[in-house]
Each structure stands twice: as structure tokens, then as C-alpha cells.
């Protein structure tokens, strides 16, 4: 029912055969992406899907909330609003799915990833060496990520760039010039500071003013002041104050996206609409 609603049929048997084929050809680490919040999904159907996924013994699992953004993706207008779970149901689906993965022997990695205890992601998380870019969690410390294909986003030390979105225009520019970059955004010093803060929160669930000052000098003072204000105004038990910052509590971890958003000075600066954070 869910797959019909999103016009994306993929049976358990097809998935199992794909994984078997990859492993037979030498792929040593397999990741599966899961979605909750899809039309007609329920807490129980999400739990069933997660148990099926666990039976396939993947090395990593990523579990994301479906982003319903019909103002950006017109084909999503075909999905009826009353078929979508509300924000409370989405939260329950996310929590139940995570619980099923933990019961199946996966370690939680950051806010939406899970890995077997011996996987390099899990090992990096235990060592405090986990990284995150806009594609997800990684152990890769490289400062450049090059996107190939129409609409692909790349990250360079100088900033972000995005390729042309229409496939035909992307192909035309590639054939004519070899590049098809549509737009880019250069990083400021404040951008780099806030990106680092958000990355460490998503990886470590903690903020250290001492660490920020050592890395960014006096520029870190503005983040320290913002963090102190958040902790003082916390009435929901999302933070525990430390000598030089805070750690996010277990209660606060499911809301880490919203916590990180407090440090994003662009989020509410424009008229863009975004998908919900849960």
C-alpha cells in the first residue's frame, strides 16, 4: 500500500537479491536507507519493515523522515495529505524504528544512522572521530566533496556549489564546456564556525567553548553567549550544563535538528519553506 502510494515498488525479495549480489561481487559493507512518515505508514508497519531489514544483516542503516515538500517537488502533490502521518505519529514511527534497530544489535550513530558495533562508523563514534557532511555521517575527513550529475551539490573548502537541475540543460553544458555549475555560495568565517558547531553537535551531542576558542579564537565568543542563553532558557530538559558548554540529554537527542537550527543564522532569514524536522 505504501509503495503503491509513492509509485516505488521494491519487494523484500528484490532487496535481498540485490544485497546478495553486491556481497558476492566483493562489496564488504552494505548500507540500507529507510523512510518513515510515508503515506499510509503506521508505527507497526515501520517496525515490521525494520525487522525485515535487520534480517538482511546490513552493516549500516540510515533512517530518515520522508520530506513532503510539494511546493518544491510537484509530483508530491499526487499524495493526499490525509494519507500522511501527523508530526506526533512521525515521532512515534521514528522512535519505534530506532528501538527495533537497537534490539537487533545496531549501535546508534548520531541522529539518524545505525551501524553494527564492528563497523568503522561505530568505531569512529566511540573514538570521538565521527564526521558529518550534507550527505550524512562518515569517517572521511576530506575537505572536498564533488557532486556528479544533474542537481548534484558539491562542497569545497571555499563553499558550496550546485549543478544545473534540468537534466537536458546539465547535459548540454557538460557537452559544451565540461562543467555545469548553476550556482554557488562562498563561506564566510562565521559560516565555518557555525558549520563546525552544528557538525559537532550532530556527531558528539555536545558543545565545548574551550574547543571552539582553541579552533576559532575570539570569534567563538558569539557562539558561547548563544549557548549560555539556550541552557538558561531550557525548560524541557534538553541540555545538561558543563563547565564550558553543554551536553544534549537523552531526552533532547531526538530533537537535535531543532537544537542545531538555533545556531543557523540563515534558517529564518529568507522566505524558503522547509520540511519538518521530526
Coordinates of C-alpha atoms in Angstrom, one line a residue:
X1 CA 0.0 0.0 0.0
X2 CA 2.8 2.4 0.9
X3 CA 4.9 1.6 -2.1
X4 CA 1.9 2.0 -4.4
X5 CA 1.2 5.4 -2.9
X6 CA 4.7 6.6 -3.8
X7 CA 4.9 4.7 -7.1
X8 CA 8.1 2.9 -5.9
X9 CA 7.6 -0.9 -5.8
X10 CA 10.6 -2.8 -4.3
X11 CA 9.9 -6.1 -2.7
X12 CA 11.8 -7.8 0.2
X13 CA 12.9 -10.5 -2.2
X14 CA 14.3 -7.9 -4.7
X15 CA 16.2 -6.1 -1.9
X16 CA 17.6 -9.4 -0.6
X17 CA 18.8 -10.4 -4.0
X18 CA 20.4 -7.1 -4.6
X19 CA 22.4 -7.3 -1.3
X20 CA 23.4 -10.9 -2.0
X21 CA 24.6 -9.9 -5.5
X22 CA 26.6 -7.0 -4.1
X23 CA 28.3 -9.2 -1.5
X24 CA 29.0 -11.9 -4.0
X25 CA 30.9 -9.3 -6.0
X26 CA 33.1 -8.1 -3.2
X27 CA 31.2 -5.2 -1.6
X28 CA 32.1 -5.6 2.0
X29 CA 29.9 -3.0 3.6
X30 CA 26.2 -2.6 2.8
X31 CA 24.0 0.3 3.9
X32 CA 20.2 0.4 3.6
X33 CA 18.2 3.6 3.7
X34 CA 14.8 3.6 5.4
X35 CA 12.0 6.1 5.4
X36 CA 9.3 6.8 7.9
X37 CA 6.5 9.3 7.6
X38 CA 5.4 8.0 4.2
X39 CA 1.7 7.9 3.2
X40 CA -0.2 5.1 4.9
X41 CA 2.7 4.1 7.1
X42 CA 2.0 3.3 10.8
X43 CA 4.2 2.6 13.8
X44 CA 3.6 -1.2 13.3
X45 CA 4.4 -1.2 9.6
X46 CA 7.6 0.7 10.3
X47 CA 8.5 -1.8 12.9
X48 CA 7.8 -4.7 10.5
X49 CA 10.0 -3.1 7.8
X50 CA 12.9 -2.6 10.3
X51 CA 12.7 -6.2 11.4
X52 CA 12.8 -7.3 7.7
X53 CA 15.8 -5.1 7.1
X54 CA 17.6 -6.5 10.2
X55 CA 17.1 -10.0 8.8
X56 CA 19.2 -9.0 5.8
X57 CA 22.1 -8.2 8.1
X58 CA 23.2 -4.9 6.7
X59 CA 26.3 -3.2 8.1
X60 CA 24.7 0.2 8.4
X61 CA 21.1 1.5 8.3
X62 CA 20.1 5.1 7.8
X63 CA 16.5 6.0 8.8
X64 CA 15.1 9.3 7.6
X65 CA 11.8 11.1 7.8
X66 CA 10.1 11.5 4.4
X67 CA 10.3 15.1 3.4
X68 CA 6.9 16.2 2.0
X69 CA 7.7 19.4 0.0
X70 CA 5.1 19.6 -2.8
X71 CA 5.9 23.3 -3.3
X72 CA 9.4 22.1 -4.4
X73 CA 8.6 18.7 -5.9
X74 CA 5.3 19.0 -7.9
X75 CA 4.9 15.2 -8.3
X76 CA 4.3 15.0 -4.5
X77 CA 1.0 16.8 -5.0
X78 CA -0.3 13.4 -6.1
X79 CA 0.0 12.2 -2.5
X80 CA -3.1 13.0 -0.5
X81 CA -2.5 15.0 2.7
X82 CA -4.8 12.8 4.8
X83 CA -2.7 9.7 3.9
X84 CA 0.3 11.2 5.7
X85 CA 1.0 10.7 9.4
X86 CA 1.0 13.8 11.5
X87 CA 4.0 15.0 13.4
X88 CA 3.2 13.0 16.5
X89 CA 2.8 9.8 14.5
X90 CA 6.1 10.6 12.7
X91 CA 7.8 10.9 16.1
X92 CA 6.4 7.6 17.2
X93 CA 7.4 5.9 14.0
X94 CA 11.0 7.2 14.3
X95 CA 11.2 6.1 18.0
X96 CA 9.8 2.7 17.3
X97 CA 12.1 2.1 14.3
X98 CA 15.2 3.2 16.3
X99 CA 14.2 0.8 19.1
X100 CA 13.8 -2.1 16.7
X101 CA 17.3 -1.4 15.3
X102 CA 18.8 -1.2 18.8
X103 CA 17.1 -4.5 19.7
X104 CA 18.6 -6.0 16.5
X105 CA 22.2 -5.2 17.7
X106 CA 22.9 -1.9 15.9
X107 CA 24.7 1.0 17.6
X108 CA 23.1 4.4 17.2
X109 CA 25.2 6.8 15.2
X110 CA 24.3 10.5 15.6
X111 CA 20.8 11.4 14.9
X112 CA 19.6 9.1 12.1
X113 CA 22.3 6.4 11.4
X114 CA 22.9 3.0 12.9
X115 CA 25.8 0.6 12.5
X116 CA 26.9 -2.8 13.6
X117 CA 29.4 -2.5 16.6
X118 CA 32.4 -3.5 14.5
X119 CA 31.6 -1.1 11.6
X120 CA 34.0 1.8 11.1
X121 CA 31.3 4.3 11.7
X122 CA 30.5 2.8 15.1
X123 CA 34.3 2.6 15.9
X124 CA 34.7 6.3 14.9
X125 CA 31.8 7.3 17.1
X126 CA 33.2 5.6 20.1
X127 CA 36.6 7.3 19.5
X128 CA 35.0 10.7 19.1
X129 CA 36.2 10.9 15.5
X130 CA 32.8 10.8 13.7
X131 CA 32.3 13.4 10.9
X132 CA 29.2 14.6 9.1
X133 CA 28.7 16.3 5.8
X134 CA 25.4 17.1 4.0
X135 CA 25.3 13.6 2.7
X136 CA 25.3 12.0 6.2
X137 CA 27.8 10.6 8.7
X138 CA 31.2 9.5 7.6
X139 CA 34.7 8.7 8.8
X140 CA 36.1 10.7 5.8
X141 CA 38.0 13.9 6.9
X142 CA 38.5 15.3 3.4
X143 CA 37.5 18.9 2.9
X144 CA 36.1 18.4 -0.6
X145 CA 33.1 16.5 -1.8
X146 CA 32.4 16.6 -5.6
X147 CA 28.9 16.0 -6.8
X148 CA 28.3 14.5 -10.3
X149 CA 25.1 14.7 -12.2
X150 CA 22.1 17.0 -12.6
X151 CA 21.3 19.0 -9.4
X152 CA 24.3 17.4 -7.6
X153 CA 25.7 19.5 -4.7
X154 CA 29.4 19.7 -4.1
X155 CA 31.4 21.1 -1.1
X156 CA 34.8 22.7 -1.5
X157 CA 36.9 24.5 1.1
X158 CA 35.7 27.8 -0.3
X159 CA 31.9 27.0 -0.3
X160 CA 29.0 25.0 -1.8
X161 CA 28.2 24.7 -5.4
X162 CA 25.3 23.1 -7.3
X163 CA 25.0 21.7 -10.8
X164 CA 22.2 22.6 -13.2
X165 CA 18.9 20.9 -12.2
X166 CA 17.2 20.1 -15.5
X167 CA 18.9 17.0 -17.0
X168 CA 18.8 18.3 -20.5
X169 CA 20.5 21.6 -19.6
X170 CA 23.0 19.8 -17.5
X171 CA 23.9 17.5 -20.4
X172 CA 24.1 20.5 -22.8
X173 CA 26.6 22.4 -20.6
X174 CA 28.7 19.3 -19.9
X175 CA 29.0 18.6 -23.7
X176 CA 29.8 22.3 -24.4
X177 CA 32.1 23.3 -21.6
X178 CA 32.8 20.3 -19.4
X179 CA 31.1 21.9 -16.4
X180 CA 27.5 22.6 -15.5
X181 CA 27.6 24.6 -12.3
X182 CA 24.4 26.6 -11.7
X183 CA 25.2 28.5 -8.5
X184 CA 27.5 28.6 -5.5
X185 CA 27.7 30.1 -2.0
X186 CA 31.0 31.2 -0.6
X187 CA 31.8 30.5 3.1
X188 CA 32.4 33.4 5.5
X189 CA 34.3 33.0 8.7
X190 CA 31.0 32.9 10.6
X191 CA 29.7 30.2 8.3
X192 CA 32.7 28.0 9.0
X193 CA 32.3 28.5 12.8
X194 CA 28.6 27.7 12.8
X195 CA 29.1 24.7 10.4
X196 CA 31.6 23.3 12.8
X197 CA 29.3 23.8 15.8
X198 CA 26.4 22.1 14.0
X199 CA 28.6 19.2 12.9
X200 CA 30.0 18.5 16.4
X201 CA 26.5 18.7 17.9
X202 CA 25.3 16.2 15.4
X203 CA 28.2 13.9 16.0
X204 CA 29.0 14.4 19.7
X205 CA 25.8 15.9 21.1
X206 CA 27.9 18.4 23.0
X207 CA 29.3 21.9 22.7
X208 CA 32.7 23.0 24.3
X209 CA 33.5 26.7 24.4
X210 CA 37.1 25.8 25.1
X211 CA 37.4 23.7 22.0
X212 CA 35.8 26.4 19.9
X213 CA 38.1 29.1 21.2
X214 CA 41.1 27.0 20.5
X215 CA 40.0 26.5 16.9
X216 CA 38.4 29.8 16.1
X217 CA 39.8 32.3 18.7
X218 CA 37.7 35.3 19.8
X219 CA 35.1 34.6 17.0
X220 CA 33.8 31.8 19.1
X221 CA 32.5 34.2 21.8
X222 CA 29.3 34.8 20.0
X223 CA 28.5 31.0 20.0
X224 CA 29.4 30.7 23.7
X225 CA 26.9 33.5 24.5
X226 CA 24.2 31.9 22.4
X227 CA 24.8 28.5 24.0
X228 CA 24.6 30.0 27.5
X229 CA 21.3 31.6 26.6
X230 CA 19.9 28.3 25.3
X231 CA 20.9 26.5 28.5
X232 CA 19.4 29.2 30.8
X233 CA 16.1 29.1 28.9
X234 CA 15.8 25.3 28.7
X235 CA 12.6 24.3 30.5
X236 CA 12.3 20.9 28.7
X237 CA 15.5 19.1 30.0
X238 CA 17.2 19.1 26.6
X239 CA 20.6 20.2 27.9
X240 CA 22.9 19.5 30.8
X241 CA 25.3 22.4 31.5
X242 CA 29.0 21.6 31.7
X243 CA 32.0 23.8 32.9
X244 CA 32.4 25.2 29.4
X245 CA 29.2 24.4 27.4
X246 CA 26.6 21.7 27.4
X247 CA 25.7 18.2 26.5
X248 CA 22.4 17.2 25.0
X249 CA 20.4 14.9 27.2
X250 CA 18.9 11.6 26.1
X251 CA 15.6 13.4 26.1
X252 CA 17.0 16.1 23.9
X253 CA 18.7 13.8 21.3
X254 CA 15.6 13.2 19.1
X255 CA 15.4 17.0 18.7
X256 CA 19.0 17.5 17.7
X257 CA 18.0 19.0 14.4
X258 CA 15.9 21.7 16.1
X259 CA 18.7 22.3 18.6
X260 CA 21.2 22.7 15.7
X261 CA 18.8 25.1 14.0
X262 CA 19.3 27.6 16.8
X263 CA 22.8 28.1 15.6
X264 CA 21.8 28.5 11.9
X265 CA 21.6 32.2 11.2
X266 CA 20.2 31.6 7.7
X267 CA 17.3 29.4 8.6
X268 CA 14.6 32.1 9.2
X269 CA 16.3 34.8 7.2
X270 CA 14.5 34.1 4.0
X271 CA 11.1 33.1 2.7
X272 CA 12.1 29.5 1.9
X273 CA 9.8 26.7 3.3
X274 CA 11.4 23.5 4.7
X275 CA 10.3 20.0 5.6
X276 CA 9.5 19.4 9.2
X277 CA 12.4 18.4 11.5
X278 CA 10.9 15.2 13.0

